[in-house]
Amino acid sequence: MKTLPKLPIGIQTFSKIRPDNYLYVDKTAQIYRLITSGEYYFLSRPRRFGKSLTLSTIKSIYQGEQALFAGLWIEDKWDWGQIRPVIHISFSSVDYEGAGLEKGIVQILQLQAEEHGISLQSQYAKPMFAELIRKLGKENQVVILIDEYDKPIIDYLEDKEQAKTNQAI
């Protein structure tokens, strides 16, 4: 008797779901159409509706992690040699409550730079982000994936002043 795949409850990372035999509904045909038909996208879906998993899947595609896509629609349709640098920021992992949003963004950008073997000179979020994109983009187009962008605002709906400050940042 064949065992059923495990349910990926609370797991939003494609590179964790696939090798660990979790259930994955193949949406790579839709993702392929998305990433080959435009440049900028805003994905708006209800909470717990797969946005983070979709971004994680896109990240794995652009990083050329072909083995993760064995048996999926995209496996033989994508040019796996087409690797691009990916900046993947999830505001759920930014320490905006402890460090403040600006410092939290700086910390996450520094981590992204370290992951890519880059050192950044800028000290503030906006120029640091531009510097990271510029340095990564020397060889190839940079893929920028931003998740939970509204979390630093939504978490402060009771504190309108802080919500507005975070929105401005």
PDB file of C-alpha atoms in Angstrom:
ATOM      1  CA  MET A   1       0.000   0.000   0.000  1.00  0.00           C
ATOM      2  CA  LYS A   2       1.338   3.420  -0.993  1.00  0.00           C
ATOM      3  CA  THR A   3       1.729   5.888   1.878  1.00  0.00           C
ATOM      4  CA  LEU A   4       0.227   9.307   1.427  1.00  0.00           C
ATOM      5  CA  PRO A   5       2.491  12.337   1.480  1.00  0.00           C
ATOM      6  CA  LYS A   6       2.636  14.329   4.702  1.00  0.00           C
ATOM      7  CA  LEU A   7       0.660  17.570   4.889  1.00  0.00           C
ATOM      8  CA  PRO A   8       2.940  20.619   4.949  1.00  0.00           C
ATOM      9  CA  ILE A   9       1.154  22.351   7.822  1.00  0.00           C
ATOM     10  CA  GLY A  10       3.001  25.558   8.625  1.00  0.00           C
ATOM     11  CA  ILE A  11       5.722  24.880   6.016  1.00  0.00           C
ATOM     12  CA  GLN A  12       6.014  27.602   3.386  1.00  0.00           C
ATOM     13  CA  THR A  13       9.385  26.722   1.901  1.00  0.00           C
ATOM     14  CA  PHE A  14       9.441  24.846  -1.406  1.00  0.00           C
ATOM     15  CA  SER A  15      12.956  23.489  -0.790  1.00  0.00           C
ATOM     16  CA  LYS A  16      11.672  21.894   2.447  1.00  0.00           C
ATOM     17  CA  ILE A  17       8.403  20.516   1.061  1.00  0.00           C
ATOM     18  CA  ARG A  18       9.796  18.691  -1.971  1.00  0.00           C
ATOM     19  CA  PRO A  19      12.692  16.637  -0.561  1.00  0.00           C
ATOM     20  CA  ASP A  20      10.872  15.809   2.671  1.00  0.00           C
ATOM     21  CA  ASN A  21       7.928  14.151   0.862  1.00  0.00           C
ATOM     22  CA  TYR A  22       5.248  16.651   1.788  1.00  0.00           C
ATOM     23  CA  LEU A  23       2.146  17.033  -0.344  1.00  0.00           C
ATOM     24  CA  TYR A  24       2.691  19.631  -3.069  1.00  0.00           C
ATOM     25  CA  VAL A  25       0.034  20.637  -5.576  1.00  0.00           C
ATOM     26  CA  ASP A  26       1.944  21.388  -8.771  1.00  0.00           C
ATOM     27  CA  LYS A  27       1.359  25.026  -9.696  1.00  0.00           C
ATOM     28  CA  THR A  28       4.535  25.346 -11.747  1.00  0.00           C
ATOM     29  CA  ALA A  29       2.619  25.786 -15.038  1.00  0.00           C
ATOM     30  CA  GLN A  30       0.935  28.885 -13.607  1.00  0.00           C
ATOM     31  CA  ILE A  31       4.188  30.120 -12.082  1.00  0.00           C
ATOM     32  CA  TYR A  32       5.958  29.627 -15.436  1.00  0.00           C
ATOM     33  CA  ARG A  33       3.320  31.717 -17.197  1.00  0.00           C
ATOM     34  CA  LEU A  34       3.648  34.371 -14.511  1.00  0.00           C
ATOM     35  CA  ILE A  35       7.443  34.678 -14.632  1.00  0.00           C
ATOM     36  CA  THR A  36       7.708  34.542 -18.429  1.00  0.00           C
ATOM     37  CA  SER A  37       5.008  37.062 -19.270  1.00  0.00           C
ATOM     38  CA  GLY A  38       5.938  40.248 -17.443  1.00  0.00           C
ATOM     39  CA  GLU A  39       8.280  42.052 -15.104  1.00  0.00           C
ATOM     40  CA  TYR A  40       6.484  43.277 -11.995  1.00  0.00           C
ATOM     41  CA  TYR A  41       3.732  41.550 -10.060  1.00  0.00           C
ATOM     42  CA  PHE A  42       1.716  42.157  -6.956  1.00  0.00           C
ATOM     43  CA  LEU A  43       0.129  38.967  -5.646  1.00  0.00           C
ATOM     44  CA  SER A  44      -2.865  39.666  -3.463  1.00  0.00           C
ATOM     45  CA  ARG A  45      -4.587  36.657  -1.967  1.00  0.00           C
ATOM     46  CA  PRO A  46      -6.139  35.938   1.426  1.00  0.00           C
ATOM     47  CA  ARG A  47      -3.964  34.925   4.372  1.00  0.00           C
ATOM     48  CA  ARG A  48      -2.750  31.314   4.353  1.00  0.00           C
ATOM     49  CA  PHE A  49      -3.434  31.056   0.613  1.00  0.00           C
ATOM     50  CA  GLY A  50       0.034  30.128  -0.641  1.00  0.00           C
ATOM     51  CA  LYS A  51       1.740  33.461  -1.369  1.00  0.00           C
ATOM     52  CA  SER A  52       4.878  32.612   0.625  1.00  0.00           C
ATOM     53  CA  LEU A  53       5.115  29.145  -0.929  1.00  0.00           C
ATOM     54  CA  THR A  54       4.686  30.651  -4.397  1.00  0.00           C
ATOM     55  CA  LEU A  55       7.544  33.101  -3.772  1.00  0.00           C
ATOM     56  CA  SER A  56       9.708  30.310  -2.366  1.00  0.00           C
ATOM     57  CA  THR A  57       9.006  28.231  -5.488  1.00  0.00           C
ATOM     58  CA  ILE A  58       9.940  31.153  -7.742  1.00  0.00           C
ATOM     59  CA  LYS A  59      13.160  31.573  -5.760  1.00  0.00           C
ATOM     60  CA  SER A  60      14.063  27.908  -6.269  1.00  0.00           C
ATOM     61  CA  ILE A  61      13.366  28.198 -10.009  1.00  0.00           C
ATOM     62  CA  TYR A  62      15.638  31.220 -10.448  1.00  0.00           C
ATOM     63  CA  GLN A  63      18.356  29.652  -8.311  1.00  0.00           C
ATOM     64  CA  GLY A  64      18.380  26.687 -10.700  1.00  0.00           C
ATOM     65  CA  GLU A  65      17.410  24.065  -8.124  1.00  0.00           C
ATOM     66  CA  GLN A  66      16.329  21.641 -10.844  1.00  0.00           C
ATOM     67  CA  ALA A  67      16.321  18.513  -8.675  1.00  0.00           C
ATOM     68  CA  LEU A  68      13.472  19.946  -6.573  1.00  0.00           C
ATOM     69  CA  PHE A  69      11.268  20.082  -9.676  1.00  0.00           C
ATOM     70  CA  ALA A  70      11.604  16.418 -10.693  1.00  0.00           C
ATOM     71  CA  GLY A  71       8.225  15.189 -11.891  1.00  0.00           C
ATOM     72  CA  LEU A  72       6.634  18.645 -11.938  1.00  0.00           C
ATOM     73  CA  TRP A  73       5.277  20.426 -15.014  1.00  0.00           C
ATOM     74  CA  ILE A  74       8.167  22.878 -15.266  1.00  0.00           C
ATOM     75  CA  GLU A  75      10.920  20.248 -15.071  1.00  0.00           C
ATOM     76  CA  ASP A  76      11.566  20.008 -18.825  1.00  0.00           C
ATOM     77  CA  LYS A  77      10.313  23.479 -19.779  1.00  0.00           C
ATOM     78  CA  TRP A  78      12.696  25.752 -17.902  1.00  0.00           C
ATOM     79  CA  ASP A  79      16.282  26.577 -18.840  1.00  0.00           C
ATOM     80  CA  TRP A  80      17.951  25.473 -15.607  1.00  0.00           C
ATOM     81  CA  GLY A  81      21.227  27.123 -16.631  1.00  0.00           C
ATOM     82  CA  GLN A  82      19.434  30.477 -16.418  1.00  0.00           C
ATOM     83  CA  ILE A  83      20.396  31.205 -12.812  1.00  0.00           C
ATOM     84  CA  ARG A  84      19.720  34.674 -11.450  1.00  0.00           C
ATOM     85  CA  PRO A  85      20.557  36.314  -8.143  1.00  0.00           C
ATOM     86  CA  VAL A  86      17.528  36.431  -5.868  1.00  0.00           C
ATOM     87  CA  ILE A  87      16.813  38.915  -3.105  1.00  0.00           C
ATOM     88  CA  HIS A  88      14.070  37.338  -1.004  1.00  0.00           C
ATOM     89  CA  ILE A  89      12.823  39.473   1.867  1.00  0.00           C
ATOM     90  CA  SER A  90      10.015  38.456   4.160  1.00  0.00           C
ATOM     91  CA  PHE A  91       8.907  41.200   6.511  1.00  0.00           C
ATOM     92  CA  SER A  92       7.757  38.525   8.930  1.00  0.00           C
ATOM     93  CA  SER A  93      11.468  37.943   9.657  1.00  0.00           C
ATOM     94  CA  VAL A  94      12.391  41.644   9.927  1.00  0.00           C
ATOM     95  CA  ASP A  95      12.919  42.753  13.541  1.00  0.00           C
ATOM     96  CA  TYR A  96      10.820  45.903  13.233  1.00  0.00           C
ATOM     97  CA  GLU A  97       9.400  45.584  16.739  1.00  0.00           C
ATOM     98  CA  GLY A  98      12.747  45.334  18.518  1.00  0.00           C
ATOM     99  CA  ALA A  99      15.148  47.264  16.312  1.00  0.00           C
ATOM    100  CA  GLY A 100      12.664  49.502  14.514  1.00  0.00           C
ATOM    101  CA  LEU A 101      11.705  49.102  10.869  1.00  0.00           C
ATOM    102  CA  GLU A 102      14.639  50.994   9.299  1.00  0.00           C
ATOM    103  CA  LYS A 103      17.232  49.054  11.334  1.00  0.00           C
ATOM    104  CA  GLY A 104      15.342  45.798  10.781  1.00  0.00           C
ATOM    105  CA  ILE A 105      15.446  46.321   7.015  1.00  0.00           C
ATOM    106  CA  VAL A 106      19.153  47.150   7.205  1.00  0.00           C
ATOM    107  CA  GLN A 107      19.766  43.897   9.112  1.00  0.00           C
ATOM    108  CA  ILE A 108      17.853  41.800   6.566  1.00  0.00           C
ATOM    109  CA  LEU A 109      19.642  43.501   3.642  1.00  0.00           C
ATOM    110  CA  GLN A 110      23.008  42.797   5.265  1.00  0.00           C
ATOM    111  CA  LEU A 111      22.025  39.123   5.627  1.00  0.00           C
ATOM    112  CA  GLN A 112      20.996  39.025   1.971  1.00  0.00           C
ATOM    113  CA  ALA A 113      24.332  40.566   0.981  1.00  0.00           C
ATOM    114  CA  GLU A 114      26.230  37.998   3.083  1.00  0.00           C
ATOM    115  CA  GLU A 115      24.310  35.158   1.427  1.00  0.00           C
ATOM    116  CA  HIS A 116      25.532  36.464  -1.927  1.00  0.00           C
ATOM    117  CA  GLY A 117      29.101  37.109  -0.751  1.00  0.00           C
ATOM    118  CA  ILE A 118      28.774  40.878  -1.081  1.00  0.00           C
ATOM    119  CA  SER A 119      29.747  43.612   1.341  1.00  0.00           C
ATOM    120  CA  LEU A 120      27.693  46.779   1.401  1.00  0.00           C
ATOM    121  CA  GLN A 121      28.968  50.267   2.169  1.00  0.00           C
ATOM    122  CA  SER A 122      25.644  52.040   2.634  1.00  0.00           C
ATOM    123  CA  GLN A 123      24.293  52.347   6.151  1.00  0.00           C
ATOM    124  CA  TYR A 124      20.650  53.177   5.497  1.00  0.00           C
ATOM    125  CA  ALA A 125      17.974  50.911   4.036  1.00  0.00           C
ATOM    126  CA  LYS A 126      17.110  52.751   0.814  1.00  0.00           C
ATOM    127  CA  PRO A 127      20.656  53.243  -0.526  1.00  0.00           C
ATOM    128  CA  MET A 128      21.662  49.817   0.834  1.00  0.00           C
ATOM    129  CA  PHE A 129      18.868  48.152  -1.146  1.00  0.00           C
ATOM    130  CA  ALA A 130      19.918  50.024  -4.297  1.00  0.00           C
ATOM    131  CA  GLU A 131      23.557  49.045  -3.721  1.00  0.00           C
ATOM    132  CA  LEU A 132      22.635  45.385  -3.233  1.00  0.00           C
ATOM    133  CA  ILE A 133      20.616  45.351  -6.460  1.00  0.00           C
ATOM    134  CA  ARG A 134      23.378  47.151  -8.379  1.00  0.00           C
ATOM    135  CA  LYS A 135      26.105  44.789  -7.173  1.00  0.00           C
ATOM    136  CA  LEU A 136      24.067  41.649  -7.768  1.00  0.00           C
ATOM    137  CA  GLY A 137      22.906  42.904 -11.152  1.00  0.00           C
ATOM    138  CA  LYS A 138      26.354  43.218 -12.716  1.00  0.00           C
ATOM    139  CA  GLU A 139      26.143  39.772 -14.324  1.00  0.00           C
ATOM    140  CA  ASN A 140      22.417  39.116 -14.653  1.00  0.00           C
ATOM    141  CA  GLN A 141      19.004  40.547 -13.846  1.00  0.00           C
ATOM    142  CA  VAL A 142      18.125  40.429 -10.171  1.00  0.00           C
ATOM    143  CA  VAL A 143      14.924  38.783  -8.980  1.00  0.00           C
ATOM    144  CA  ILE A 144      13.357  40.617  -6.045  1.00  0.00           C
ATOM    145  CA  LEU A 145      10.770  38.774  -3.971  1.00  0.00           C
ATOM    146  CA  ILE A 146       9.118  40.631  -1.099  1.00  0.00           C
ATOM    147  CA  ASP A 147       6.726  38.828   1.220  1.00  0.00           C
ATOM    148  CA  GLU A 148       4.568  40.083   4.097  1.00  0.00           C
ATOM    149  CA  TYR A 149       5.355  43.694   3.104  1.00  0.00           C
ATOM    150  CA  ASP A 150       2.335  44.960   5.039  1.00  0.00           C
ATOM    151  CA  LYS A 151       3.108  43.207   8.351  1.00  0.00           C
ATOM    152  CA  PRO A 152       4.929  46.217   9.917  1.00  0.00           C
ATOM    153  CA  ILE A 153       1.811  48.296   9.231  1.00  0.00           C
ATOM    154  CA  ILE A 154      -0.891  45.782  10.132  1.00  0.00           C
ATOM    155  CA  ASP A 155       0.797  44.928  13.427  1.00  0.00           C
ATOM    156  CA  TYR A 156       0.435  48.585  14.464  1.00  0.00           C
ATOM    157  CA  LEU A 157      -3.159  49.301  13.471  1.00  0.00           C
ATOM    158  CA  GLU A 158      -3.899  50.228  17.098  1.00  0.00           C
ATOM    159  CA  ASP A 159      -0.938  52.648  17.074  1.00  0.00           C
ATOM    160  CA  LYS A 160      -1.748  54.825  14.068  1.00  0.00           C
ATOM    161  CA  GLU A 161       1.343  57.005  14.525  1.00  0.00           C
ATOM    162  CA  GLN A 162       3.687  54.002  14.334  1.00  0.00           C
ATOM    163  CA  ALA A 163       1.696  52.482  11.474  1.00  0.00           C
ATOM    164  CA  LYS A 164       2.108  55.722   9.487  1.00  0.00           C
ATOM    165  CA  THR A 165       5.819  55.868  10.316  1.00  0.00           C
ATOM    166  CA  ASN A 166       6.274  52.282   9.139  1.00  0.00           C
ATOM    167  CA  GLN A 167       4.252  52.969   6.011  1.00  0.00           C
ATOM    168  CA  ALA A 168       6.524  55.904   5.146  1.00  0.00           C
ATOM    169  CA  ILE A 169       9.620  53.717   5.543  1.00  0.00           C
TER     170      ILE A 169
END
